[in-house]
């Protein structure tokens, strides 16, 4: 019954609207896009606007008070901790980016150009993507038996005679944080790079070979330039995920290291929402500037 | 077939190591969750037992895990259905190039790259200031959609960029209405991709942590519950829980992949049945 009603409505629409086809198309487009727009407005735009507003508010121990004060920003920019923490955040992002790019590119290259059967290709690609659909928290926890003081890594190194005492910096350190980032986010490099590589015309590779290019020369002068958009999309994902993270740093460093996300979540824990909001605004601006720079190199919509 | 270059074997080794890196830790906690009752968080295994799984099923030992699981499951389904419906609608809208499309697209991309904790904080603040009750079915649900919808939309873009418009033209030429064309031609053709959107919707919601942290209210979802456990549980019971939820995720992923595969097989056997229902 409802289906019929829908058909009648849909059937009536084009007839009635034919003289102003352009406008009716726009209206139909708006109607179809409305739910997406509504959700993004309510749960993305409004919350961000709220954060900006609250960043000018004041806080007591128990509540937050509407105000227009630059106190939070003054405190933020006046504290040396802020600069240290932002620097640490950039460091995490840079090291993770380099590692995920190196690993992700190699894996994508192997899948795209060395696997000849399409079925095997799909199977191996899925093998790489499946962990993405499982819990990040569990994947972090699962490093404990490996990196712990009496963990597998230390035991193995001692058994092999490489070290005498367990290494203390494996777990709860920058090393552990970055290892977890690479573990969680390399996939975000593999997928877009693999996607662009699969669209490279194979005849270009043959042409390079016919003209006497070695495998390595083809990689550097043909494949790498053509893969740049994929690399850029992967970079945007990895950099923003790492910069906005707070939970990986907290868990893998045993609360001994800090990044901007943790600064925000600590303030939230203390119910200092205005201060958290001010830090969040600065973080958001930083992330947007980084993305703005990266987007100059790629047109995302063309790449899907 | 031409012989494999040396680099092939080198890269195969690299790929194998990468897969080990991806799955090794998960397998490790899978093994360790069978620790004997005296066993600890690392090797060696002190006997083999189901002790820690048993402990999970005893309500008082650890928090409200089963309640959290039920909530996460329900929320996952809610987010999945909403993501599929809204993504398809938005995907169709973007094909029409309506005014404002560019802005909406960049908003969706922004939703992907804006740090999750900002969404969590902002939604939490709005709900508190408006005097609304923070609950996983309202604030939590909306916050998660800001993460799943952009993925759904990107998949729809990929789908419609490759969509052959002549199928729709053929349907229209034979007198199908816009709705009939959508219902009997477009949707059946893109159905496997919709399963992909559904998989993203469910699993991303089921595992989401940061966006639910300040928006779930007094009832925890499973990832929040698990994170709570990491601070006060120091026995392999947490591995047992991790193993179970990971197995559950694998089950869900497997079911979706199987569905896509079966759909492909049926399609290959029967040809497309698009239009038969008219």
mmCIF file of N, CA and C in Angstrom, chain A residues 51 76 81-82 85-86 89 243-247 250 258-287, chain B residues 114-122 125 210 213-214:
data_model
loop_
_atom_site.group_PDB
_atom_site.id
_atom_site.type_symbol
_atom_site.label_atom_id
_atom_site.label_comp_id
_atom_site.label_asym_id
_atom_site.label_seq_id
_atom_site.Cartn_x
_atom_site.Cartn_y
_atom_site.Cartn_z
ATOM 1 N N UNK A 51 31.326 24.274 21.175
ATOM 2 C CA UNK A 51 32.671 24.240 21.760
ATOM 3 C C UNK A 51 33.323 25.617 21.658
ATOM 4 N N UNK A 76 46.075 28.914 28.136
ATOM 5 C CA UNK A 76 46.573 27.889 27.218
ATOM 6 C C UNK A 76 47.874 28.338 26.556
ATOM 7 N N UNK A 81 53.522 24.000 28.950
ATOM 8 C CA UNK A 81 53.042 22.629 28.736
ATOM 9 C C UNK A 81 52.375 22.514 27.368
ATOM 10 N N UNK A 82 51.566 23.537 27.034
ATOM 11 C CA UNK A 82 50.838 23.511 25.771
ATOM 12 C C UNK A 82 51.781 23.274 24.596
ATOM 13 N N UNK A 85 53.240 19.811 24.554
ATOM 14 C CA UNK A 85 52.271 18.792 24.185
ATOM 15 C C UNK A 85 51.948 18.854 22.682
ATOM 16 N N UNK A 86 51.824 20.074 22.147
ATOM 17 C CA UNK A 86 51.585 20.197 20.709
ATOM 18 C C UNK A 86 52.763 19.626 19.923
ATOM 19 N N UNK A 89 52.529 15.983 19.936
ATOM 20 C CA UNK A 89 51.480 15.534 19.028
ATOM 21 C C UNK A 89 51.981 15.496 17.588
ATOM 22 N N UNK A 243 46.499 12.934 15.324
ATOM 23 C CA UNK A 243 46.453 14.228 16.016
ATOM 24 C C UNK A 243 45.258 14.340 16.952
ATOM 25 N N UNK A 244 44.158 13.676 16.602
ATOM 26 C CA UNK A 244 42.956 13.775 17.423
ATOM 27 C C UNK A 244 42.863 12.696 18.485
ATOM 28 N N UNK A 245 43.833 11.795 18.499
ATOM 29 C CA UNK A 245 43.752 10.661 19.420
ATOM 30 C C UNK A 245 43.979 11.079 20.865
ATOM 31 N N UNK A 246 43.366 10.377 21.796
ATOM 32 C CA UNK A 246 43.749 10.548 23.194
ATOM 33 C C UNK A 246 43.858 9.213 23.901
ATOM 34 N N UNK A 247 43.125 8.238 23.370
ATOM 35 C CA UNK A 247 43.010 6.977 24.091
ATOM 36 C C UNK A 247 44.240 6.093 23.878
ATOM 37 N N UNK A 250 47.041 7.489 25.963
ATOM 38 C CA UNK A 250 46.832 7.216 27.383
ATOM 39 C C UNK A 250 47.105 5.754 27.705
ATOM 40 N N UNK A 258 51.841 12.577 27.006
ATOM 41 C CA UNK A 258 50.658 13.386 26.721
ATOM 42 C C UNK A 258 50.657 13.857 25.276
ATOM 43 N N UNK A 259 49.466 13.997 24.735
ATOM 44 C CA UNK A 259 49.295 14.724 23.478
ATOM 45 C C UNK A 259 48.098 15.656 23.688
ATOM 46 N N UNK A 260 47.731 16.395 22.640
ATOM 47 C CA UNK A 260 46.681 17.399 22.823
ATOM 48 C C UNK A 260 45.364 16.753 23.242
ATOM 49 N N UNK A 261 45.047 15.617 22.625
ATOM 50 C CA UNK A 261 43.814 14.922 22.961
ATOM 51 C C UNK A 261 43.729 14.607 24.446
ATOM 52 N N UNK A 262 44.853 14.207 25.029
ATOM 53 C CA UNK A 262 44.854 13.892 26.458
ATOM 54 C C UNK A 262 44.689 15.146 27.306
ATOM 55 N N UNK A 263 45.251 16.247 26.817
ATOM 56 C CA UNK A 263 45.067 17.528 27.518
ATOM 57 C C UNK A 263 43.571 17.820 27.631
ATOM 58 N N UNK A 264 42.870 17.619 26.489
ATOM 59 C CA UNK A 264 41.424 17.865 26.479
ATOM 60 C C UNK A 264 40.714 16.885 27.401
ATOM 61 N N UNK A 265 41.048 15.600 27.286
ATOM 62 C CA UNK A 265 40.301 14.612 28.073
ATOM 63 C C UNK A 265 40.602 14.755 29.567
ATOM 64 N N UNK A 266 41.807 15.220 29.924
ATOM 65 C CA UNK A 266 42.088 15.482 31.338
ATOM 66 C C UNK A 266 41.216 16.602 31.880
ATOM 67 N N UNK A 267 41.092 17.682 31.096
ATOM 68 C CA UNK A 267 40.229 18.794 31.509
ATOM 69 C C UNK A 267 38.788 18.340 31.663
ATOM 70 N N UNK A 268 38.357 17.484 30.725
ATOM 71 C CA UNK A 268 36.986 16.969 30.810
ATOM 72 C C UNK A 268 36.817 16.168 32.093
ATOM 73 N N UNK A 269 37.843 15.367 32.413
ATOM 74 C CA UNK A 269 37.798 14.565 33.629
ATOM 75 C C UNK A 269 37.664 15.434 34.875
ATOM 76 N N UNK A 270 38.236 16.641 34.819
ATOM 77 C CA UNK A 270 38.162 17.574 35.950
ATOM 78 C C UNK A 270 36.958 18.499 35.846
ATOM 79 N N UNK A 271 36.091 18.233 34.864
ATOM 80 C CA UNK A 271 34.897 19.049 34.596
ATOM 81 C C UNK A 271 35.245 20.493 34.212
ATOM 82 N N UNK A 272 36.461 20.718 33.748
ATOM 83 C CA UNK A 272 36.864 22.058 33.291
ATOM 84 C C UNK A 272 36.525 22.190 31.805
ATOM 85 N N UNK A 273 35.223 22.212 31.501
ATOM 86 C CA UNK A 273 34.799 22.204 30.096
ATOM 87 C C UNK A 273 35.278 23.419 29.303
ATOM 88 N N UNK A 274 35.207 24.645 29.855
ATOM 89 C CA UNK A 274 35.675 25.791 29.050
ATOM 90 C C UNK A 274 37.139 25.646 28.640
ATOM 91 N N UNK A 275 37.966 25.202 29.591
ATOM 92 C CA UNK A 275 39.376 25.012 29.276
ATOM 93 C C UNK A 275 39.547 23.913 28.233
ATOM 94 N N UNK A 276 38.806 22.807 28.383
ATOM 95 C CA UNK A 276 38.852 21.728 27.393
ATOM 96 C C UNK A 276 38.422 22.243 26.030
ATOM 97 N N UNK A 277 37.377 23.087 26.021
ATOM 98 C CA UNK A 277 36.856 23.612 24.757
ATOM 99 C C UNK A 277 37.890 24.497 24.063
ATOM 100 N N UNK A 278 38.590 25.326 24.851
ATOM 101 C CA UNK A 278 39.602 26.198 24.252
ATOM 102 C C UNK A 278 40.717 25.363 23.608
ATOM 103 N N UNK A 279 41.177 24.340 24.322
ATOM 104 C CA UNK A 279 42.191 23.460 23.750
ATOM 105 C C UNK A 279 41.653 22.784 22.488
ATOM 106 N N UNK A 280 40.379 22.370 22.547
ATOM 107 C CA UNK A 280 39.771 21.704 21.399
ATOM 108 C C UNK A 280 39.729 22.628 20.189
ATOM 109 N N UNK A 281 39.422 23.915 20.425
ATOM 110 C CA UNK A 281 39.364 24.865 19.314
ATOM 111 C C UNK A 281 40.745 25.005 18.672
ATOM 112 N N UNK A 282 41.770 25.106 19.517
ATOM 113 C CA UNK A 282 43.129 25.235 18.969
ATOM 114 C C UNK A 282 43.518 23.970 18.213
ATOM 115 N N UNK A 283 43.161 22.812 18.775
ATOM 116 C CA UNK A 283 43.455 21.547 18.083
ATOM 117 C C UNK A 283 42.751 21.503 16.736
ATOM 118 N N UNK A 284 41.474 21.892 16.742
ATOM 119 C CA UNK A 284 40.696 21.863 15.497
ATOM 120 C C UNK A 284 41.344 22.748 14.440
ATOM 121 N N UNK A 285 41.732 23.963 14.817
ATOM 122 C CA UNK A 285 42.364 24.874 13.867
ATOM 123 C C UNK A 285 43.652 24.259 13.326
ATOM 124 N N UNK A 286 44.435 23.662 14.214
ATOM 125 C CA UNK A 286 45.681 23.047 13.781
ATOM 126 C C UNK A 286 45.415 21.949 12.757
ATOM 127 N N UNK A 287 44.457 21.072 13.087
ATOM 128 C CA UNK A 287 44.140 19.960 12.185
ATOM 129 C C UNK A 287 43.654 20.499 10.841
ATOM 130 N N UNK B 114 37.572 15.528 11.701
ATOM 131 C CA UNK B 114 37.538 16.254 12.967
ATOM 132 C C UNK B 114 37.740 15.259 14.115
ATOM 133 N N UNK B 115 38.656 15.558 15.022
ATOM 134 C CA UNK B 115 38.937 14.621 16.108
ATOM 135 C C UNK B 115 37.667 14.196 16.839
ATOM 136 N N UNK B 116 37.535 12.892 17.058
ATOM 137 C CA UNK B 116 36.324 12.333 17.655
ATOM 138 C C UNK B 116 35.983 12.972 18.990
ATOM 139 N N UNK B 117 37.010 13.316 19.747
ATOM 140 C CA UNK B 117 36.747 13.827 21.099
ATOM 141 C C UNK B 117 36.006 15.169 21.037
ATOM 142 N N UNK B 118 36.183 15.911 19.922
ATOM 143 C CA UNK B 118 35.458 17.174 19.771
ATOM 144 C C UNK B 118 33.973 16.928 19.607
ATOM 145 N N UNK B 119 33.630 15.919 18.803
ATOM 146 C CA UNK B 119 32.221 15.580 18.619
ATOM 147 C C UNK B 119 31.627 15.168 19.967
ATOM 148 N N UNK B 120 32.371 14.312 20.653
ATOM 149 C CA UNK B 120 31.930 13.816 21.954
ATOM 150 C C UNK B 120 31.685 14.979 22.924
ATOM 151 N N UNK B 121 32.685 15.846 23.038
ATOM 152 C CA UNK B 121 32.603 16.988 23.952
ATOM 153 C C UNK B 121 31.471 17.928 23.562
ATOM 154 N N UNK B 122 31.387 18.268 22.281
ATOM 155 C CA UNK B 122 30.393 19.228 21.808
ATOM 156 C C UNK B 122 28.977 18.719 21.992
ATOM 157 N N UNK B 125 28.107 18.751 25.644
ATOM 158 C CA UNK B 125 27.832 20.113 26.120
ATOM 159 C C UNK B 125 26.444 20.583 25.706
ATOM 160 N N UNK B 210 35.660 6.811 21.254
ATOM 161 C CA UNK B 210 35.814 8.230 21.568
ATOM 162 C C UNK B 210 34.500 8.997 21.433
ATOM 163 N N UNK B 213 32.152 8.289 24.325
ATOM 164 C CA UNK B 213 32.673 8.476 25.683
ATOM 165 C C UNK B 213 31.830 9.446 26.509
ATOM 166 N N UNK B 214 31.519 10.612 25.940
ATOM 167 C CA UNK B 214 30.775 11.626 26.700
ATOM 168 C C UNK B 214 29.308 11.703 26.284
#
